[in-house]
Coordinates of C-alpha atoms in Angstrom, one line a residue:
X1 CA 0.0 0.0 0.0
X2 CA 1.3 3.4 -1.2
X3 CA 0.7 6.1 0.8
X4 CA 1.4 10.3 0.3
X5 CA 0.3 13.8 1.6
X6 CA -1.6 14.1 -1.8
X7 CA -2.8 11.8 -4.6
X8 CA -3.5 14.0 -7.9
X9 CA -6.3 11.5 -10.0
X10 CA -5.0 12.0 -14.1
X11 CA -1.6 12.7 -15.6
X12 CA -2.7 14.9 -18.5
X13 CA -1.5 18.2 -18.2
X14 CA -3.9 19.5 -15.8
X15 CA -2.7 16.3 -13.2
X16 CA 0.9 16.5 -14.3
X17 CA 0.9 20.7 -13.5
X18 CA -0.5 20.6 -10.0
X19 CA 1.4 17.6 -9.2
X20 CA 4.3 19.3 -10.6
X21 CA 3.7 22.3 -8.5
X22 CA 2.8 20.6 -5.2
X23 CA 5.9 18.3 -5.1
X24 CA 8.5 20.5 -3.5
X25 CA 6.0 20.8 -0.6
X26 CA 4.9 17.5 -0.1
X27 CA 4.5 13.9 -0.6
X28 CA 2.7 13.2 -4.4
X29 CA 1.5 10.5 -6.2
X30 CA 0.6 11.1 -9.6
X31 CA -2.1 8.2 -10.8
X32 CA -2.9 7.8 -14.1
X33 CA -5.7 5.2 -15.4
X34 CA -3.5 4.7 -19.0
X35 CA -0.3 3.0 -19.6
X36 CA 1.1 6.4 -20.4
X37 CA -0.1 10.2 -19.7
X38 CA -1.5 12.7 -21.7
X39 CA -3.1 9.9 -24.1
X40 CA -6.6 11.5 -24.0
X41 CA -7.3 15.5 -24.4
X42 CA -3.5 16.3 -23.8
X43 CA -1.8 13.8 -26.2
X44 CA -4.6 15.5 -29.3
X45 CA -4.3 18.7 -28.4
X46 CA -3.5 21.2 -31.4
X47 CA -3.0 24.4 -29.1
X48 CA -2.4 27.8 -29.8
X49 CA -1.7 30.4 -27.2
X50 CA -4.4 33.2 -27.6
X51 CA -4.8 35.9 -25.3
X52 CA -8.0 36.5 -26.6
X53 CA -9.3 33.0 -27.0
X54 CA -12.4 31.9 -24.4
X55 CA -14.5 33.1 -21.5
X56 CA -13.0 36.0 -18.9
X57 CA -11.6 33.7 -16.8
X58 CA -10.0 31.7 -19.1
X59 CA -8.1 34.9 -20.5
X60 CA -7.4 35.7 -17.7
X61 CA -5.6 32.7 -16.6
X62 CA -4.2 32.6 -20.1
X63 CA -2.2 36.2 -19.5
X64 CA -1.1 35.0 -16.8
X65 CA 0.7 32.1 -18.3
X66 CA 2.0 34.5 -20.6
X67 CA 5.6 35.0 -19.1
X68 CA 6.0 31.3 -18.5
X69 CA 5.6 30.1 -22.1
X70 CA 7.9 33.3 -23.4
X71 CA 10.7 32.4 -20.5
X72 CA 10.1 28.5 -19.6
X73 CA 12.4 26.7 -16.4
X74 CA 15.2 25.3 -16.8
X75 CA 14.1 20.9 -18.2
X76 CA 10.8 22.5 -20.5
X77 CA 12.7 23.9 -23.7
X78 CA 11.5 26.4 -25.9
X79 CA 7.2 26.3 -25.4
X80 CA 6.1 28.8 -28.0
X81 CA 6.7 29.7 -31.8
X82 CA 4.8 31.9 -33.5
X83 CA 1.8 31.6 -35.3
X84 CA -0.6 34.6 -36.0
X85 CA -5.0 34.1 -35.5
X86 CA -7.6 35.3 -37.5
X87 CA -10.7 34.7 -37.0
X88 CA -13.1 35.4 -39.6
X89 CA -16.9 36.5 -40.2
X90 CA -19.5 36.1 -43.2
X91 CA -21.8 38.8 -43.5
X92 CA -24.1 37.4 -41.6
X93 CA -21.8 37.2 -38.5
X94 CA -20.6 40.5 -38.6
X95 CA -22.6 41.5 -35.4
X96 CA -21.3 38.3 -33.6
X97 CA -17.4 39.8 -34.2
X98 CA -18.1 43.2 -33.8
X99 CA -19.4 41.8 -30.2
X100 CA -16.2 39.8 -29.2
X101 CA -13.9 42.9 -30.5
X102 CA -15.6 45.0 -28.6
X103 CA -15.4 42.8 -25.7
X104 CA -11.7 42.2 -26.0
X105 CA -11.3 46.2 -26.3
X106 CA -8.6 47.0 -24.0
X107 CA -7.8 43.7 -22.4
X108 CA -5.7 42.2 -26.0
X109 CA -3.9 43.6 -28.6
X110 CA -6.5 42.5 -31.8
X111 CA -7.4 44.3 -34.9
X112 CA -10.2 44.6 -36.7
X113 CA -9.7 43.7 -40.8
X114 CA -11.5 43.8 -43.9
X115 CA -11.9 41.3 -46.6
X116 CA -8.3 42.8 -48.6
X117 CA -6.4 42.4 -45.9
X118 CA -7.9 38.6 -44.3
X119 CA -6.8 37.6 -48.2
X120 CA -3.6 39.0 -47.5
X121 CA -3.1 36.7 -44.6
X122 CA -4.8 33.8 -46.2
X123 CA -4.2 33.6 -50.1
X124 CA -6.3 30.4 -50.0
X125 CA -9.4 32.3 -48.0
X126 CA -12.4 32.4 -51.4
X127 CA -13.4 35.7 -52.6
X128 CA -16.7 37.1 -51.2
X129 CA -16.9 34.6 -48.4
X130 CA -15.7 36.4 -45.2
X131 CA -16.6 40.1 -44.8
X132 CA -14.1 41.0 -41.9
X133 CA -12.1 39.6 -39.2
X134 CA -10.2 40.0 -36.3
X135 CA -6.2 39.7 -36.0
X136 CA -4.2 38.5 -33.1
X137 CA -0.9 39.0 -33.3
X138 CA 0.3 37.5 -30.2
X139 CA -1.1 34.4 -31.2
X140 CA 1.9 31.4 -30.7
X141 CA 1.8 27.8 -31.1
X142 CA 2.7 25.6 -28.2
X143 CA 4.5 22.7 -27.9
X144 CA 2.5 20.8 -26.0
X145 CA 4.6 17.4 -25.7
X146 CA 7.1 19.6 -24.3
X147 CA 4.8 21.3 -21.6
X148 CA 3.2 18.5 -20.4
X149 CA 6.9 16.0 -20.2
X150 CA 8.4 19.7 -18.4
X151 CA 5.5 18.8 -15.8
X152 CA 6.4 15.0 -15.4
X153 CA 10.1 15.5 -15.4
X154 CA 9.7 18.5 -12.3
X155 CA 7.5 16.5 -10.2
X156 CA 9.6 13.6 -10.3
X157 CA 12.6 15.7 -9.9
X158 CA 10.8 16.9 -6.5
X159 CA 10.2 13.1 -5.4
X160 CA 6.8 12.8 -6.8
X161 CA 5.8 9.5 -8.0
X162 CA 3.9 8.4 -11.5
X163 CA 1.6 5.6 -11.3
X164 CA 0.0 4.6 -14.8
X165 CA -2.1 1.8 -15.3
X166 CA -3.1 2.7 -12.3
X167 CA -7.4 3.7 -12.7
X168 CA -9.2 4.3 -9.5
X169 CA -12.0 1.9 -8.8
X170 CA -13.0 3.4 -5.1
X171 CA -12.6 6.1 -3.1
X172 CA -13.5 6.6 0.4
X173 CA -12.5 8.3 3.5
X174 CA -9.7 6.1 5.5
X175 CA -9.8 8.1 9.2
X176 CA -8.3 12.0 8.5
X177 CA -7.7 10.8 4.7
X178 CA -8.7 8.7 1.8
X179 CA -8.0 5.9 0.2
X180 CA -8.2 5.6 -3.0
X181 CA -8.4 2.2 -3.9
X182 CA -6.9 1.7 -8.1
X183 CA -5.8 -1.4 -10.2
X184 CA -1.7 -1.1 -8.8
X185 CA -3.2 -1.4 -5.7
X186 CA -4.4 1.1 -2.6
X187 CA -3.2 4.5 -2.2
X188 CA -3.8 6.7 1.6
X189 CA -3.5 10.4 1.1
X190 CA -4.5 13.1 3.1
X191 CA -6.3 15.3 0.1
X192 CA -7.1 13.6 -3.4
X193 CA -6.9 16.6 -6.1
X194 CA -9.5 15.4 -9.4
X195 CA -7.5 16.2 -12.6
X196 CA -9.1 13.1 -14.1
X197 CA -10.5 15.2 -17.0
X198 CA -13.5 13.7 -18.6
X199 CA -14.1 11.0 -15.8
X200 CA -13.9 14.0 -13.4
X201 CA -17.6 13.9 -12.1
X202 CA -17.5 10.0 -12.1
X203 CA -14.6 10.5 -9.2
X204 CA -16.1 13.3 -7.9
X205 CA -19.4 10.5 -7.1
X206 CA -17.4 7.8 -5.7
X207 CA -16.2 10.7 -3.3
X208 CA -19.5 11.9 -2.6
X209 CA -19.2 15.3 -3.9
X210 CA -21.5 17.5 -5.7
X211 CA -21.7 16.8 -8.9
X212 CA -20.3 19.6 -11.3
X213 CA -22.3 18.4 -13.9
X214 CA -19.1 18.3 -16.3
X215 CA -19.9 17.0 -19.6
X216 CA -17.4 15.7 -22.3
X217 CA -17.8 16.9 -26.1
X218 CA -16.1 15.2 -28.8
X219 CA -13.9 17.5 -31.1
X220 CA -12.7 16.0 -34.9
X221 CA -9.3 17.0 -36.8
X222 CA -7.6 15.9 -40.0
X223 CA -4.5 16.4 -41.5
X224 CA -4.4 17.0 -45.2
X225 CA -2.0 18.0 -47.7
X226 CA -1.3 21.9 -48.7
X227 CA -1.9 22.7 -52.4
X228 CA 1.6 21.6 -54.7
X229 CA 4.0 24.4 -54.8
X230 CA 2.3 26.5 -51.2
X231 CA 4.1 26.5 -48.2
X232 CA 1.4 27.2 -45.3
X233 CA 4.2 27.7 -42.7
X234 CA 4.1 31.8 -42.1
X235 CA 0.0 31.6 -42.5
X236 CA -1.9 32.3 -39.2
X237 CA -4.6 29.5 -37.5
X238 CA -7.7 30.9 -39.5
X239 CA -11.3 30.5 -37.0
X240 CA -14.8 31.3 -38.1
X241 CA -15.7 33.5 -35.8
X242 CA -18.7 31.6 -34.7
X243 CA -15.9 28.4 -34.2
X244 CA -17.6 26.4 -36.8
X245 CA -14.4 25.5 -38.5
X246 CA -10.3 26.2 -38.2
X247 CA -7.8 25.6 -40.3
X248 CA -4.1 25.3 -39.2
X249 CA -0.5 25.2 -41.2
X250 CA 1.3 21.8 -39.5
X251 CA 4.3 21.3 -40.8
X252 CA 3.9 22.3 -45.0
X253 CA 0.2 20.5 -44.2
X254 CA -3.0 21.6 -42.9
X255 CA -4.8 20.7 -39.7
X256 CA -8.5 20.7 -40.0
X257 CA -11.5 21.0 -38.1
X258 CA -15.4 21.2 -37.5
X259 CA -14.6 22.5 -34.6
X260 CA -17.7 20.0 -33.3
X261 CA -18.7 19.8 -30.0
X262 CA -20.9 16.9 -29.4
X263 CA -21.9 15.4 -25.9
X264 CA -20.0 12.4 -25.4
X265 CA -19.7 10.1 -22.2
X266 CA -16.3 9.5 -21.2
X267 CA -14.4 7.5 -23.3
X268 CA -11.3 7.1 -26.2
X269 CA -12.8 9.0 -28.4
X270 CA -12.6 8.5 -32.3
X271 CA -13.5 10.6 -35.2
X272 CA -16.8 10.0 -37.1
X273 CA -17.6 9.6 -40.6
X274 CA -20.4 12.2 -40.6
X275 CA -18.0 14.8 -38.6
X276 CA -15.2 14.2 -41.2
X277 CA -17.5 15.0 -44.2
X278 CA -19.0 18.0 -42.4
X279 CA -15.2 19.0 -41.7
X280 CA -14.2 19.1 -45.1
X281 CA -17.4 20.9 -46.9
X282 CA -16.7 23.7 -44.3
X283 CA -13.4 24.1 -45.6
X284 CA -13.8 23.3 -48.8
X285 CA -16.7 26.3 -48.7
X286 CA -14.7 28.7 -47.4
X287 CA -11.2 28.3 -48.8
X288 CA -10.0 27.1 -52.3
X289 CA -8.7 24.1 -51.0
X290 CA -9.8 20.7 -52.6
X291 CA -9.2 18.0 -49.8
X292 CA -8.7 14.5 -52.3
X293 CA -6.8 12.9 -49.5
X294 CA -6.9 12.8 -45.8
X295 CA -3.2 11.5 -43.9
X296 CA -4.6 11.3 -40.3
X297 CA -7.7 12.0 -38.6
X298 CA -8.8 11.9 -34.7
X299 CA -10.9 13.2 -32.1
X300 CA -10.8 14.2 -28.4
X301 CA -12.9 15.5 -25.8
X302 CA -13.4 18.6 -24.0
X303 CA -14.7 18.8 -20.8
X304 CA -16.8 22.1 -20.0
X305 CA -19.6 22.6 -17.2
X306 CA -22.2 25.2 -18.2
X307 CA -20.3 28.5 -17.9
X308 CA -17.4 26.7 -19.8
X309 CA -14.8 27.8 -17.1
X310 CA -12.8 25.9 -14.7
X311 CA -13.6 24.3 -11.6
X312 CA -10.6 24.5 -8.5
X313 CA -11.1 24.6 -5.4
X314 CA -11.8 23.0 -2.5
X315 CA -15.3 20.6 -3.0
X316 CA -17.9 22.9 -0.6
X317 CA -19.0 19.5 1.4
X318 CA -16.6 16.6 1.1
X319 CA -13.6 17.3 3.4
X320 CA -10.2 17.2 1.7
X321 CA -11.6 16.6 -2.0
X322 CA -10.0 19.3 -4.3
X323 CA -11.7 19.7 -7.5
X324 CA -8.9 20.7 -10.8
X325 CA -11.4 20.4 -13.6
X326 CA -13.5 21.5 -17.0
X327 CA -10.7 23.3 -18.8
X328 CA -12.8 22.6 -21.9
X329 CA -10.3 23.5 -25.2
X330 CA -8.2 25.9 -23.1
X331 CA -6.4 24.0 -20.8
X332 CA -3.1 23.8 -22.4
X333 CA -3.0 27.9 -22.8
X334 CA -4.1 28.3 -19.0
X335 CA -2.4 25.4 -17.9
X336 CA 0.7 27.6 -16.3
X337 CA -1.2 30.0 -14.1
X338 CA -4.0 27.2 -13.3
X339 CA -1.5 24.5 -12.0
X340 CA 0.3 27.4 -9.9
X341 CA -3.1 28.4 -8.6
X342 CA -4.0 25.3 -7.8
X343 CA -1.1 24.2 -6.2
X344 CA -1.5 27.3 -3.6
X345 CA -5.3 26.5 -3.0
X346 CA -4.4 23.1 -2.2
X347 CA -1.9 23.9 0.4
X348 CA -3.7 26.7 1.9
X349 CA -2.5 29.8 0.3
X350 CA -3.9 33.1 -1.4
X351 CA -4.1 33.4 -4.8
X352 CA -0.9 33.7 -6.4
X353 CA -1.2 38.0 -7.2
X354 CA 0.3 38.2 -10.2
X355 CA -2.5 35.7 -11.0
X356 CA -5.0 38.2 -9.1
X357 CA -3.7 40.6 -10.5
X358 CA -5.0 40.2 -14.3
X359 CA -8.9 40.4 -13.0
X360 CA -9.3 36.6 -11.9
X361 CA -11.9 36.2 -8.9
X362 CA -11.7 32.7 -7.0
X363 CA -15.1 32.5 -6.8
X364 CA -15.4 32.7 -10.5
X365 CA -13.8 29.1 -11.0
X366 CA -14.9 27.6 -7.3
X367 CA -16.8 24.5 -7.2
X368 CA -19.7 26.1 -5.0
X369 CA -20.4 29.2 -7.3
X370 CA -24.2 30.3 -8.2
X371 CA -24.9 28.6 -11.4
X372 CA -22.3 26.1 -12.2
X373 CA -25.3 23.2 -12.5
X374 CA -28.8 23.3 -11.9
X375 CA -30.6 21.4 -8.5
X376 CA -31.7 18.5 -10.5
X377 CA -27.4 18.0 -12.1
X378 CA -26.4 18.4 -8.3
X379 CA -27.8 15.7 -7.1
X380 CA -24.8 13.3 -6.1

């Protein structure tokens, strides 16, 4: 029987942050349910670092990461390269970007653009389809393989421990702690921290917490081939506006998307055949681009509960139950400032203030707030 002052529940890069972060402090055990982390949301992540990307909290936990992705540690490499956003509106959306430009106003660095100049950016954009659009020039791409092994490497550095293969079949509390019982066996820990991504609510029952009423949503992407003779490379990640579609250079090839959401329970997800076809119309409609051949194609799942930002904190009602989930398709940009935060809320601490200090309340991502699910979803 293991035991340890905390057991963090999911290595992806929510898990292997906190874990990461709370190891210097104390005793951690990192358990993972696959034979290796990051092989759900983490391992198909295509992230971009956008300022101006997702709800208020989520920026704001996203400029807050800002100075560790431009200035990694020591053991995480270079994080960032650079890779411009646009995000583009038919006619009939114009109202819907004028909204989130004005909204952004102040806070990030955007532009607004006409139809010349989105062309300009992207040749392959059709005449007459996008009206306007907004630029982001701070927009990066991130390595996320390098993140997410910076994580595992610091924790274990600190004496943390990684467990894989290791899924938690019980949970219960064991005196002043839990134990968390798994297939490698029993673990006791004082305080469990949920980073188990889409199987967060299904832990957060065998706990007996509130449920958060977190629900999974299956996301598609391809890889196809760039037109002969066009190198993609300096062309920015191109988003309807209304997130119906991106389309992303990847190395002299294209990474494609529906950007779909659909409900999903938790499970290895896998692309559909009507999600595929609905993928390549949207680009084929909007961008002279004929897609004859497809190299890869997968899906993943993103976790949101109904405000779509994160849940950390302390659960209100189970003792010693600490709640790191529903990043939804920002968690690799936040990930930074939300491990850090974390870590601190775990062990008793204020908010971090540089973290405060870009406009995030606690009680804006706390498992308690008003809102976050309805009487009936609460129901344990």
């Amino acid at each position: 029987m293991r035991s340890a002052d905390i057991a963090v529940v999911g290595a992806g890069i929510a898990g292997a942050g906190v874990a990461a972060h709370l190891a210097p402090h104390a005793s951690v055990v990192l358990l993972e349910r696959e034979e290796r982390p990051g092989y759900h949301t983490t391992g198909r992540s295509a992230a971009v670092f956008a300022e101006s990307y997702g709800p208020p909290p989520i920026r704001a936990l996203t400029r807050a990461s800002a100075s560790f992705f431009e200035a990694p540690p020591e053991g995480f490499g270079q994080l960032l390269s650079p890779r411009g956003i646009l995000m583009i509106a038919r006619d009939d959306q114009r109202h819907v970007l004028d909204g989130l430009i004005a909204e952004l106003s102040g806070e990030s660095e955007v532009a607004l653009l006409d139809e010349t100049a989105l062309r300009a950016r992207h040749p392959l954009l059709r005449p007459g389809y996008a009206v306007a659009g907004m630029e982001d020039p701070r927009g990066q791409d991130i390595d996320v393989a390098a993140l997410h092994q910076g994580y595992l490497r610091a924790m274990r550095a600190a004496g943390g421990l990684l467990v894989t293969r290791a899924e938690v079949s019980g949970l219960a509390r064991d005196g002043g702690g839990w134990r968390v019982d798994t297939a490698d066996g029993p673990v006791l820990a004082g305080i469990v921290v949920n980073a188990a991504g889409a199987w967060a609510d299904g832990l957060g029952q065998m706990a007996g917490a509130r449920a958060i009423a977190l629900q999974p949503k299956r996301r598609t992407a391809l890889i196809v081939p760039a037109p002969a003779g066009l190198d993609p490379a300096p062309w920015p990640i191109t988003v309807d506006v209304e997130e119906q579609f991106y389309i992303k250079p990847d190395a002299g090839r294209f990474l494609i998307s529906p950007a779909d959401e659909t409900p999903s329970p938790p499970c290895d997800a896998q692309p559909e055949e009507l999600d595929i076809a609905l993928c390549v119309d949207r680009i084929e409609t909007a961008f002279d681009l004929q897609v004859r051949r497809i190299e890869a194609k997968w899906a993943g799942l993103r976790s949101f509960v109904a405000d779509k930002a994160p849940v950390c904190g302390f659960d209100p009602q189970v003792e010693g139950f600490f709640w790191l989930a529903g990043q939804g398709g920002y968690g690799i940009q936040s990930a930074p400032a939300l491990s850090r935060l974390a870590a601190s809320l775990v062990r008793g601490e204020a908010m971090p203030a540089d973290i405060a200090a870009q406009g995030l309340d606690a009680a804006e991502i706390a498992p308690g707030r008003p809102g976050l699910v309805t009487p009936a979803a609460a129901a344990p």
